[in-house]
Amino acid sequence: MDLADLVIQDVDVADGSGAPTYRADVAVKGGRIVAIVKEAAAAGCQRPRGTREMDAEGLVLAPGFIDMHAHSDLALLRDPDHSAKAAQGVTLEVIGQDGLSYAPTDDRTLAEVRRTIAGWNGHGDDVDFDWRSVGEYLDRLDHGFGGEGIAVNAAYLVPQGTVRMLAVGWEDREATPRELDRMRRLVADGLREGAVGMSSGLTYTPGMYARDAELTALCRVVAEHGGYWCPHHRSYGAGALEAYQEMVTLAREAGCPLHLAHATMNFSVNEGKAPDLLALLDEALGEGADITLDTYPYTPGCTTLAALLPSWANEGGPEAVLARLRDDDTAERVRHHLEAVGADGCHGVPVDWETIEISGVNDPGLGPYVGRTVRESAGLRGEEPWTVARRLLVEDRLGPTILQHVGHEENVRTIMRHRVHTGGSDGILHGDKPHPRAYGTFPHYLGHYVRELGVLTLEECVARLTGRPAARLRLPDRGLVREGYRADLVLFDPATVAAGSTFAAPRTLPTGIPHVLIDGRFVVEDGRRTDVLAGRAVRRTA
């Protein structure tokens, strides 16, 4: 064979299929894997030669990790380094999650969505929003940073809540036939322009106002274009199993592949109930349903403080929410729903302020609240927790992000063992004290759950982070170490790989991942981020 650009020698290959690891030399040329010679040194056969030859003894070579649930929609355009993901071995992120993102939009909707998810991504004042359609946004990713590209690859889901914002607005009502037709067209246009599917955030407004018939109609469009539906469903707390069943039933009626976002069983009402969820999924899978799911390997969740509010308080959009919070009588109704009834935004469970930790604010003057629970701050100030929460929401204009300490470790482990499981960070990078999953999900799987606990074998874990996600995304040349496949690759040390990020120091980078390649180019080399921008938009294929 011709001289390769790179030959990775004597490396243990976990190829992304779940098959046993094997020793090989792997040659890369022109951004693709051009040869895999197993047990090359021991067999004494002709070894591939390259312009550069790397001795990888003691390392594992795997396909680049695919983050099935990411919130890097603006981070990819503002941070060329993006080590939060590149250093983890992530070579592809799926963005446009939870039904809320920045395309398709118009001028009015863009302003509203920027305000709504400022807690996820910041206000974006440092980003030039020079796109409106899905295709234009994907083109912007392709030509980021002076036309060079972006740090890692990105695939996009059409956000159903943003689509509803465009067509219906912020009203809690059924869409008219004309509005539904417009939503169908918007979803179809986004898929034709390269989106891989559609996301929903059914505890976030205005997407949560969609009835099942509306969602079914949109899912039929997704199915017609070869995409998949990724819902954050209507409850992860009280009624979680019923909410999962709703998604399964709806997707099957629409004939649409289903990928359940951050499929957790949280809150005290669901402790020990992960087997019930998996039984529900197994029944549907046994009947031929096309279902996958993703999880992050931690117990706390992360969202915005405003997301906990009851849906009626969110109707009308961000300014209407703030007006209600400023009104004492209406704010008292909100408090009652949160603390006594269990708001739908808080998954039908009365809020426990001891579990709600402020992780980020936009106003630096509110910084002293970060890293403390709402109850802790209230105690220090001699106030009621709701008084503190209300002040933060109003003064930070709905901007605070939170960590929600409501998960159960056994549920986490049980779900990650399931055969349709994939990995997703749900990583919110914005805020002073983000969830460590944003910087640590993939090494935490490999270090903690594989090496330390043995919950998964190394081969099984790699498949859940690579081959299985690529299959869901219908990517014909990614997710496996195969000849002809793209050289999106990660090399890690199975004895030392670990998440550096913790709840105390969430932006600490991982250890044990010395090399990461995208299209055969080193984006991480010898443990350091290079200046290579090899990432592009990965568009849906037929």
mmCIF file of C-alpha atoms in Angstrom, residues 195-341:
data_model
loop_
_atom_site.group_PDB
_atom_site.id
_atom_site.type_symbol
_atom_site.label_atom_id
_atom_site.label_comp_id
_atom_site.label_asym_id
_atom_site.label_seq_id
_atom_site.Cartn_x
_atom_site.Cartn_y
_atom_site.Cartn_z
ATOM 1 C CA ALA A 195 -30.963 17.992 10.551
ATOM 2 C CA VAL A 196 -30.862 14.398 11.794
ATOM 3 C CA GLY A 197 -34.233 14.513 13.567
ATOM 4 C CA MET A 198 -36.420 16.558 15.881
ATOM 5 C CA SER A 199 -36.151 17.224 19.615
ATOM 6 C CA SER A 200 -38.869 18.157 22.098
ATOM 7 C CA GLY A 201 -38.756 19.616 25.584
ATOM 8 C CA LEU A 202 -42.133 18.702 27.030
ATOM 9 C CA THR A 203 -41.544 20.272 30.428
ATOM 10 C CA TYR A 204 -40.306 23.480 28.752
ATOM 11 C CA THR A 205 -42.528 26.154 27.274
ATOM 12 C CA PRO A 206 -43.809 26.577 24.658
ATOM 13 C CA GLY A 207 -43.062 23.044 23.451
ATOM 14 C CA MET A 208 -44.947 21.535 26.379
ATOM 15 C CA TYR A 209 -48.168 23.105 25.136
ATOM 16 C CA ALA A 210 -48.228 20.698 22.171
ATOM 17 C CA ARG A 211 -50.909 18.007 22.412
ATOM 18 C CA ASP A 212 -50.188 14.437 21.380
ATOM 19 C CA ALA A 213 -51.960 14.792 18.027
ATOM 20 C CA GLU A 214 -49.681 17.705 17.136
ATOM 21 C CA LEU A 215 -46.566 15.810 18.135
ATOM 22 C CA THR A 216 -47.711 12.756 16.198
ATOM 23 C CA ALA A 217 -48.206 14.844 13.072
ATOM 24 C CA LEU A 218 -44.696 16.292 13.359
ATOM 25 C CA CYS A 219 -43.167 12.879 14.076
ATOM 26 C CA ARG A 220 -44.709 11.562 10.859
ATOM 27 C CA VAL A 221 -42.781 14.255 8.998
ATOM 28 C CA VAL A 222 -39.597 13.237 10.807
ATOM 29 C CA ALA A 223 -40.145 9.595 9.864
ATOM 30 C CA GLU A 224 -40.815 10.480 6.222
ATOM 31 C CA HIS A 225 -37.410 12.167 6.030
ATOM 32 C CA GLY A 226 -35.471 9.372 7.742
ATOM 33 C CA GLY A 227 -34.897 11.155 11.035
ATOM 34 C CA TYR A 228 -35.627 10.290 14.645
ATOM 35 C CA TRP A 229 -37.516 11.950 17.493
ATOM 36 C CA CYS A 230 -35.653 12.839 20.679
ATOM 37 C CA PRO A 231 -38.096 13.938 23.404
ATOM 38 C CA HIS A 232 -37.421 15.243 26.866
ATOM 39 C CA HIS A 233 -40.778 13.896 27.937
ATOM 40 C CA ARG A 234 -43.481 15.349 30.177
ATOM 41 C CA SER A 235 -42.264 14.093 33.542
ATOM 42 C CA TYR A 236 -39.148 12.563 35.060
ATOM 43 C CA GLY A 237 -40.767 12.550 38.516
ATOM 44 C CA ALA A 238 -44.375 11.803 39.444
ATOM 45 C CA GLY A 239 -45.913 10.083 36.442
ATOM 46 C CA ALA A 240 -42.555 9.303 34.833
ATOM 47 C CA LEU A 241 -43.568 5.832 33.673
ATOM 48 C CA GLU A 242 -46.786 7.163 32.178
ATOM 49 C CA ALA A 243 -44.766 9.874 30.414
ATOM 50 C CA TYR A 244 -42.372 7.315 28.947
ATOM 51 C CA GLN A 245 -45.310 5.210 27.797
ATOM 52 C CA GLU A 246 -46.832 8.270 26.119
ATOM 53 C CA MET A 247 -43.652 8.807 24.105
ATOM 54 C CA VAL A 248 -43.434 5.153 23.070
ATOM 55 C CA THR A 249 -47.094 5.021 22.025
ATOM 56 C CA LEU A 250 -46.921 8.291 20.135
ATOM 57 C CA ALA A 251 -43.729 7.413 18.245
ATOM 58 C CA ARG A 252 -45.081 4.004 17.263
ATOM 59 C CA GLU A 253 -48.319 5.539 16.017
ATOM 60 C CA ALA A 254 -46.277 7.943 13.888
ATOM 61 C CA GLY A 255 -43.922 5.204 12.683
ATOM 62 C CA CYS A 256 -41.005 7.301 13.914
ATOM 63 C CA PRO A 257 -37.762 6.050 15.506
ATOM 64 C CA LEU A 258 -37.573 7.145 19.146
ATOM 65 C CA HIS A 259 -34.539 8.210 21.158
ATOM 66 C CA LEU A 260 -35.328 9.025 24.787
ATOM 67 C CA ALA A 261 -33.316 11.991 26.042
ATOM 68 C CA HIS A 262 -31.446 11.663 29.368
ATOM 69 C CA ALA A 263 -33.622 8.688 30.288
ATOM 70 C CA THR A 264 -33.444 8.894 34.047
ATOM 71 C CA MET A 265 -35.793 7.908 36.882
ATOM 72 C CA ASN A 266 -35.380 10.774 39.331
ATOM 73 C CA PHE A 267 -36.945 12.058 42.558
ATOM 74 C CA SER A 268 -37.838 10.033 45.622
ATOM 75 C CA VAL A 269 -41.037 8.693 44.033
ATOM 76 C CA ASN A 270 -38.951 6.741 41.498
ATOM 77 C CA GLU A 271 -36.258 5.197 43.670
ATOM 78 C CA GLY A 272 -35.740 1.600 42.546
ATOM 79 C CA LYS A 273 -38.104 1.917 39.569
ATOM 80 C CA ALA A 274 -35.575 1.691 36.731
ATOM 81 C CA PRO A 275 -36.553 -1.974 36.084
ATOM 82 C CA ASP A 276 -40.138 -0.825 35.514
ATOM 83 C CA LEU A 277 -38.974 1.565 32.808
ATOM 84 C CA LEU A 278 -36.843 -1.086 31.143
ATOM 85 C CA ALA A 279 -39.698 -3.582 31.215
ATOM 86 C CA LEU A 280 -41.866 -1.040 29.413
ATOM 87 C CA LEU A 281 -39.172 -0.538 26.774
ATOM 88 C CA ASP A 282 -38.477 -4.255 26.403
ATOM 89 C CA GLU A 283 -42.138 -4.922 25.685
ATOM 90 C CA ALA A 284 -42.174 -2.298 22.935
ATOM 91 C CA LEU A 285 -38.833 -3.480 21.530
ATOM 92 C CA GLY A 286 -40.139 -7.031 21.483
ATOM 93 C CA GLU A 287 -43.034 -5.828 19.350
ATOM 94 C CA GLY A 288 -40.685 -4.233 16.831
ATOM 95 C CA ALA A 289 -40.407 -0.664 18.089
ATOM 96 C CA ASP A 290 -37.257 1.291 17.149
ATOM 97 C CA ILE A 291 -36.097 2.777 20.463
ATOM 98 C CA THR A 292 -32.789 3.963 21.901
ATOM 99 C CA LEU A 293 -31.959 6.186 24.874
ATOM 100 C CA ASP A 294 -29.096 8.143 26.367
ATOM 101 C CA THR A 295 -27.985 8.839 29.940
ATOM 102 C CA TYR A 296 -25.233 10.697 31.751
ATOM 103 C CA PRO A 297 -23.311 8.776 34.469
ATOM 104 C CA TYR A 298 -24.213 11.008 37.422
ATOM 105 C CA THR A 299 -27.166 11.349 39.785
ATOM 106 C CA PRO A 300 -27.877 15.131 39.888
ATOM 107 C CA GLY A 301 -29.649 16.820 37.015
ATOM 108 C CA CYS A 302 -29.052 20.301 35.621
ATOM 109 C CA THR A 303 -31.454 22.833 34.156
ATOM 110 C CA THR A 304 -32.605 26.404 34.680
ATOM 111 C CA LEU A 305 -34.364 27.680 37.779
ATOM 112 C CA ALA A 306 -37.154 29.037 35.585
ATOM 113 C CA ALA A 307 -37.796 25.554 34.205
ATOM 114 C CA LEU A 308 -39.280 24.542 37.573
ATOM 115 C CA LEU A 309 -42.145 27.021 37.274
ATOM 116 C CA PRO A 310 -45.666 25.797 36.451
ATOM 117 C CA SER A 311 -46.577 25.960 32.778
ATOM 118 C CA TRP A 312 -49.329 28.514 33.332
ATOM 119 C CA ALA A 313 -46.725 30.914 34.760
ATOM 120 C CA ASN A 314 -44.674 30.627 31.558
ATOM 121 C CA GLU A 315 -47.474 31.324 29.101
ATOM 122 C CA GLY A 316 -46.801 34.405 27.010
ATOM 123 C CA GLY A 317 -43.018 34.239 27.017
ATOM 124 C CA PRO A 318 -40.169 35.568 29.163
ATOM 125 C CA GLU A 319 -41.502 39.085 29.762
ATOM 126 C CA ALA A 320 -44.881 37.718 30.831
ATOM 127 C CA VAL A 321 -43.146 35.367 33.272
ATOM 128 C CA LEU A 322 -41.204 38.235 34.829
ATOM 129 C CA ALA A 323 -44.368 40.307 35.157
ATOM 130 C CA ARG A 324 -46.075 37.474 37.042
ATOM 131 C CA LEU A 325 -43.100 37.058 39.356
ATOM 132 C CA ARG A 326 -43.094 40.777 40.169
ATOM 133 C CA ASP A 327 -46.774 40.653 41.145
ATOM 134 C CA ASP A 328 -47.071 39.530 44.795
ATOM 135 C CA ASP A 329 -50.399 37.736 44.456
ATOM 136 C CA THR A 330 -49.379 35.822 41.318
ATOM 137 C CA ALA A 331 -45.976 35.015 42.789
ATOM 138 C CA GLU A 332 -47.732 33.505 45.793
ATOM 139 C CA ARG A 333 -49.733 31.248 43.456
ATOM 140 C CA VAL A 334 -46.460 30.170 41.847
ATOM 141 C CA ARG A 335 -44.975 29.388 45.259
ATOM 142 C CA HIS A 336 -48.015 27.305 46.216
ATOM 143 C CA HIS A 337 -47.777 25.255 43.021
ATOM 144 C CA LEU A 338 -44.052 24.714 43.505
ATOM 145 C CA GLU A 339 -44.038 23.887 47.200
ATOM 146 C CA ALA A 340 -47.438 22.314 47.836
ATOM 147 C CA VAL A 341 -48.921 21.001 44.591
#
